[in-house]
XYZ file of C-alpha atoms in Angstrom:
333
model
C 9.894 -52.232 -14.892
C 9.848 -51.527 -11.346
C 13.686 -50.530 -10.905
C 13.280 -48.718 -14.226
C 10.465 -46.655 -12.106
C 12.276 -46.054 -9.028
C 15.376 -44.932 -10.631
C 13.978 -42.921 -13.375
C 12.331 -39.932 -11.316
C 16.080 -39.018 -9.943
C 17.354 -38.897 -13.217
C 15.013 -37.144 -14.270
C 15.614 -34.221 -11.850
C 19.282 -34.287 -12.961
C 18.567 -34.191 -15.859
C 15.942 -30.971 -15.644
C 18.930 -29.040 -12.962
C 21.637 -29.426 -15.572
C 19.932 -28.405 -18.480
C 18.947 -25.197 -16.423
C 22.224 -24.454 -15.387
C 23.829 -25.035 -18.919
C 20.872 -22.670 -20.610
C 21.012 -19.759 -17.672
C 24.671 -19.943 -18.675
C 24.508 -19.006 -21.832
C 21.361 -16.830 -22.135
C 21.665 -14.441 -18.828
C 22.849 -10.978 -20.408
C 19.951 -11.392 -22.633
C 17.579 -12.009 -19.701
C 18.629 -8.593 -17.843
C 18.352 -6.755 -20.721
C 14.824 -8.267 -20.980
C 13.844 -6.779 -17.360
C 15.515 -3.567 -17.893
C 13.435 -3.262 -21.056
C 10.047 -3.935 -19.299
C 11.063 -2.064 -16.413
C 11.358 1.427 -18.233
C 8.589 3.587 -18.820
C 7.626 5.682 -21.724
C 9.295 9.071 -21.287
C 12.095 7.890 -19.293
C 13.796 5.416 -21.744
C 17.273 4.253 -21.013
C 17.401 1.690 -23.732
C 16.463 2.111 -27.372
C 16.919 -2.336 -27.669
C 18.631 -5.070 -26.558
C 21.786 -4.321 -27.519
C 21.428 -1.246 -26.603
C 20.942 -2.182 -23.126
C 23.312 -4.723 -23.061
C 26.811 -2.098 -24.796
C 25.300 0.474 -21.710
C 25.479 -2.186 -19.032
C 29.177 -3.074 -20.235
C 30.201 0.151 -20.012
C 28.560 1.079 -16.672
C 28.962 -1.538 -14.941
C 31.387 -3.945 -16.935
C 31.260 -7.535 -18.424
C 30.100 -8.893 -15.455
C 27.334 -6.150 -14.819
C 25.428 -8.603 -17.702
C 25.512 -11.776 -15.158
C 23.778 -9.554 -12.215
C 21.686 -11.776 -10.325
C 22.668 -15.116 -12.057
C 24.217 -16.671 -8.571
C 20.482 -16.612 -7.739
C 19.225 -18.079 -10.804
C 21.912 -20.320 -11.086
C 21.089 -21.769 -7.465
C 17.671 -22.109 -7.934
C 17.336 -22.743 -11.558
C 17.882 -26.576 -10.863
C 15.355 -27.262 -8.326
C 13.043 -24.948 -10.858
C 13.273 -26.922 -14.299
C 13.506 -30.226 -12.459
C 10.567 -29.462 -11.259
C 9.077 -28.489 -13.947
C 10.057 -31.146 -16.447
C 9.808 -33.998 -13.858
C 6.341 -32.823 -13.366
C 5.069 -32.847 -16.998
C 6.409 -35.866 -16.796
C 4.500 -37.079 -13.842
C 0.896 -35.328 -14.897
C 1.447 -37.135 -18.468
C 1.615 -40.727 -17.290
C -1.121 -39.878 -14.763
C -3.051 -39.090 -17.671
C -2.584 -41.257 -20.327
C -4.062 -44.209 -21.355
C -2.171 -47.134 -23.277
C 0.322 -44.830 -23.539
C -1.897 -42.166 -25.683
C -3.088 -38.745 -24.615
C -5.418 -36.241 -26.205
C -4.088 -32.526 -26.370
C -6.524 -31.761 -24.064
C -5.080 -33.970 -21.457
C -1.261 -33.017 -22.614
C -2.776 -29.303 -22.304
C -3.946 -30.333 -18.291
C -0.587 -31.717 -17.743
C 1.690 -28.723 -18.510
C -0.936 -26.795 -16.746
C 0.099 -28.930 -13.954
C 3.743 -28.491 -14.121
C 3.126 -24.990 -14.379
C 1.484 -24.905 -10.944
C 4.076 -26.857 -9.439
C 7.042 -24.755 -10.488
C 6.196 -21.453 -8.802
C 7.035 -22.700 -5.625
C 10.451 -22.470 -6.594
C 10.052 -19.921 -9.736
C 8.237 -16.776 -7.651
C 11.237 -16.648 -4.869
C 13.858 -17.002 -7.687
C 12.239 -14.225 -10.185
C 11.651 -12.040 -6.987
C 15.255 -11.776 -6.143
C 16.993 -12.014 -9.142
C 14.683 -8.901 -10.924
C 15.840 -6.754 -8.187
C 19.384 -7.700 -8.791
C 19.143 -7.230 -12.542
C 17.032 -3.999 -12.340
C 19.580 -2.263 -9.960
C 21.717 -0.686 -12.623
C 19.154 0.688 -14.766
C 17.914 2.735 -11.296
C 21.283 3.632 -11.056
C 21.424 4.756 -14.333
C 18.086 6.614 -14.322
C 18.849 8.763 -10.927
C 21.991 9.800 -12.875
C 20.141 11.312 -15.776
C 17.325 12.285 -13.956
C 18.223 16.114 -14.310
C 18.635 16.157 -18.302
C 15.658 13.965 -18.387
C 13.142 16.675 -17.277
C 13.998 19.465 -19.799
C 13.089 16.421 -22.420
C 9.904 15.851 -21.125
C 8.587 19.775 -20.912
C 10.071 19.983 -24.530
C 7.422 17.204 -25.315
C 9.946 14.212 -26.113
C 8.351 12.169 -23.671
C 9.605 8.717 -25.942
C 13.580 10.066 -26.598
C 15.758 7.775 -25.680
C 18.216 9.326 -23.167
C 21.676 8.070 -24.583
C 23.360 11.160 -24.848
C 23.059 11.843 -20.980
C 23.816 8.957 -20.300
C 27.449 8.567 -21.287
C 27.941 12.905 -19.851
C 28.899 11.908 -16.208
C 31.484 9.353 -14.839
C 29.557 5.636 -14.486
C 26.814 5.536 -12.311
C 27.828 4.264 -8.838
C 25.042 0.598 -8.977
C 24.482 0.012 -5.154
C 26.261 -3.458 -4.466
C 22.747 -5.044 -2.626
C 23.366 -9.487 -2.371
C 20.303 -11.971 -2.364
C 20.913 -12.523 1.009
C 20.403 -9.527 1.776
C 16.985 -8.790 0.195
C 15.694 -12.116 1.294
C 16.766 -10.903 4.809
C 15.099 -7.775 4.320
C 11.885 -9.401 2.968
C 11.712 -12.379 5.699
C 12.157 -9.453 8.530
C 9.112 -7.076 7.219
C 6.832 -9.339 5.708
C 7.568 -12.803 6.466
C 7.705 -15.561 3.736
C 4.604 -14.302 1.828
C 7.304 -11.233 0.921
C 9.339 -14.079 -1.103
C 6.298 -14.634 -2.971
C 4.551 -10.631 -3.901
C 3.210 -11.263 -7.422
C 2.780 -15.102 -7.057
C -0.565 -14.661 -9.229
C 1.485 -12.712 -12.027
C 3.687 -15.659 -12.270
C 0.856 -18.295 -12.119
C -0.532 -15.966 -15.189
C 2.757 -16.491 -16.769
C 3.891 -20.183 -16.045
C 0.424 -21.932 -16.841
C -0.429 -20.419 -19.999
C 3.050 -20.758 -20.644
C 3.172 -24.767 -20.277
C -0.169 -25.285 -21.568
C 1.500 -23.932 -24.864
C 4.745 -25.160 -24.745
C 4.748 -29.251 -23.693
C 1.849 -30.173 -26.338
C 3.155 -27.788 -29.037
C 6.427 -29.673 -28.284
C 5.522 -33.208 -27.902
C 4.164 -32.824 -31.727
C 7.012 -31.436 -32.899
C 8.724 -34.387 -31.279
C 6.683 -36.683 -32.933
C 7.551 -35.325 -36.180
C 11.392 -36.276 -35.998
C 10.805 -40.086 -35.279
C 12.864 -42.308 -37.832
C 9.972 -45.038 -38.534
C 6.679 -45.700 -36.790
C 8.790 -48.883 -35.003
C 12.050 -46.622 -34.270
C 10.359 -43.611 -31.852
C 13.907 -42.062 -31.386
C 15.078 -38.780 -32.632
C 18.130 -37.054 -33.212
C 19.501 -34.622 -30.489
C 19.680 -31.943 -33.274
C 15.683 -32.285 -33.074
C 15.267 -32.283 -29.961
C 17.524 -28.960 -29.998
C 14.920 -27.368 -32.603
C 11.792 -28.158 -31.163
C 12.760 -26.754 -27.452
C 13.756 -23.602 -29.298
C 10.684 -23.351 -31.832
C 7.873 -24.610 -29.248
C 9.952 -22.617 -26.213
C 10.391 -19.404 -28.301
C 6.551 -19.198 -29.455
C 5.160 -20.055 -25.961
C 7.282 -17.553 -25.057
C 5.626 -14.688 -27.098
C 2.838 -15.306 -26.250
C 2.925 -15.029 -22.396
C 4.872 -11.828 -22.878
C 2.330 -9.398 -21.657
C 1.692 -11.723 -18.214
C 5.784 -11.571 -18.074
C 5.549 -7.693 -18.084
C 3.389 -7.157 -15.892
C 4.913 -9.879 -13.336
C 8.184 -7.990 -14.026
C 6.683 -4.906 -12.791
C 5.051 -6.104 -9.871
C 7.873 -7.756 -8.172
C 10.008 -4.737 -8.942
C 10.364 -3.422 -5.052
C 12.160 -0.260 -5.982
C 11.267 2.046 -8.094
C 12.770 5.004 -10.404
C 11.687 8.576 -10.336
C 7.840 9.372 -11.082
C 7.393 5.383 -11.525
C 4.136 4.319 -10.490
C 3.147 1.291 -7.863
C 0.748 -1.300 -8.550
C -1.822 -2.983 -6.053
C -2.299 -6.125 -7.914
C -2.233 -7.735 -11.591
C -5.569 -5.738 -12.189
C -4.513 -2.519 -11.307
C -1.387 -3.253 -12.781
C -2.695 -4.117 -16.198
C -5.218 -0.801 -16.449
C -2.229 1.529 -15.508
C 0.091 0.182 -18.350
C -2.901 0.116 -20.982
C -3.459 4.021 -19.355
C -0.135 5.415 -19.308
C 1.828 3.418 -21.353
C -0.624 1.930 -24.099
C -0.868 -1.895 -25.329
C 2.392 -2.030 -26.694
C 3.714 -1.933 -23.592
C 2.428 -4.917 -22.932
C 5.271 -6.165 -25.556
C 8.448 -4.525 -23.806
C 11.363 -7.244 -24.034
C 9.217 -9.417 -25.597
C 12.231 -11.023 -28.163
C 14.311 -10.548 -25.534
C 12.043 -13.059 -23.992
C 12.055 -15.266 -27.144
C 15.859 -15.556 -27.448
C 16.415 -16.121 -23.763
C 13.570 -19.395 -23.421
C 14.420 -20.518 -27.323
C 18.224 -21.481 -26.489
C 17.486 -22.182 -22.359
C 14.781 -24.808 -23.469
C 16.444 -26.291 -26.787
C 19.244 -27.726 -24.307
C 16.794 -28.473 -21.562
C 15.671 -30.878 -24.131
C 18.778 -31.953 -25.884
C 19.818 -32.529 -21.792
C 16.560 -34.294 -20.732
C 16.641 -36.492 -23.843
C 19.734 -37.467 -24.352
C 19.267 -39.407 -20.767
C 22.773 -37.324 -18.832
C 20.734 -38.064 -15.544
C 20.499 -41.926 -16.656
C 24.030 -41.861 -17.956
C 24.897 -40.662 -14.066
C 22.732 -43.692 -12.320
C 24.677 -46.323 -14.856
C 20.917 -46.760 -15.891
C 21.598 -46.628 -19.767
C 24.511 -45.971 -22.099
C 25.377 -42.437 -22.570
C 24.518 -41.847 -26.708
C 24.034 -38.362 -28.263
C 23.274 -39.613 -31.553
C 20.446 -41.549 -30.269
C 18.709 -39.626 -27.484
């Protein structure tokens, strides 16, 4: 029992940085088009949907205009969701007793996690909204003369995609990581890496206070017999996507408002915000309470997929199948 404890905290970790790098993989295009959706105001629309954001980004910027910002993601996504998982983990077996934990305490232990990823998940959003939200600025200061007329005419909700497509591409200023973390480190220091840390808390908490006991049921659900507590990897699949996808909605308006606050340029006649308060009581002002919904399926598709195989990953034991701890079986896990 003792080797099984030293040796199972490094899978674990392996486990939680593969499954993010498989899942950023796959669901990154739909994650820009997310923060280019929450990033737009009312009157100056660039996108009408998803897809509508994601056919303008290919043909502004190209196929890879979609992946903008996913070196930063991808680097940090591993220390991230280790974290994360391997602290749910952690908080559970602190918690539990003979094994057995009351929601309440499963609730207290994704609240934990929650806390413990933003050291890694407020540096990582920071940089890689900036990178994503670069070509819808681009886009915007390209229309910006069309866009005017529309608003005195009293359209202030059209969707400018005729304009759009009337002038050669929009030239998207080619700005690294490196070089905003540069930039941030030189003016304001390390706190800069972290502007709208209490957005994200907002997000992240709620977010695994929802999602780890909502999916630990659904686990449950999937066992074979009361003596055989495997499931299939199919289930595990489903219940990352289901518990992921509804924790999901219903963080969106915290995720919309982080998204705006660590946004450190802005678009024509777009507003700052000093704080989540101030924040919140412009959008409700200007913008109304479906605001606070911008991107919100975006949202849904991009955590569904990203934490179904975090949890077909984490399950199936790849980090243990690494160590030589157990055998590597998919049909088991």
């Amino acid at each position: 029992m003792a080797q099984q404890q030293q040796i199972s905290l490094p899978a674990k970790l392996i486990n939680g940085g593969v499954a993010g790098m498989v899942g950023v993989t796959c669901v990154f295009p739909i994650d820009l088009a997310k923060t280019r959706l929450q990033n737009q105001r009312s009157g100056q629309q660039l996108y009408r949907n998803m897809m509508d954001c994601l056919i303008k980004t290919v043909r502004s910027e190209g196929y890879f205009g979609m992946y903008r910002g996913a070196a930063v993601n991808l680097t940090l996504v591993t220390p991230e969701k280790a974290i994360k998982l391997a602290a749910n983990d952690f908080f559970r077996h602190q918690l539990s007793r003979d094994g057995r934990l009351t929601v309440f305490k499963e609730m207290l232990a994704g609240c934990g996690a929650g806390m413990c990823q933003v050291i890694i998940t407020t540096p990582m959003e920071m940089l890689k909204i900036q990178l994503q939200d670069a070509g819808r600025l681009a886009a915007q200061q390209r229309v910006i003369p069309s866009m005017v007329p529309a608003l005195k005419l009293g359209a202030p909700a059209a969707v400018l995609s005729r304009s759009y497509y009337a002038n050669p591409a929009p030239q998207v200023m080619q700005v690294s990581a490196t070089q905003i973390t540069r930039e941030l480190l030189r003016t304001k220091g390390v706190t800069g890496l972290y502007k709208g840390l209490g957005a994200t808390l907002m997000r992240d908490i709620p977010f695994s206070v929802v999602y780890f006991p909502l999916f630990a049921h659904l686990h449950q659900l999937g066992r074979r017999s009361p003596e055989d507590p495997t499931v299939p990897f199919y289930w595990s699949f489903m219940c990352g996507c289901l518990a992921g996808s509804t924790a999901a909605v219903v963080v969106s308006p915290c995720d919309v408002v982080k998204t705006r606050l660590q946004s450190l340029k802005k678009g024509a006649n777009e507003e700052t915000y000093n704080g989540v308060i101030d924040c919140i009581s412009k959008i409700l002002r200007k913008e109304g309470p479906g605001a606070f919904l911008k991107g919100a399926s975006c949202r849904a598709l991009v955590i569904a997929p990203l934490f179904g195989i975090a949890q077909v990953v984490y399950f199936v034991g790849v980090g243990e199948f690494l160590l030589g701890y157990t055998p590597y079986n998919i049909y088991s896990a």
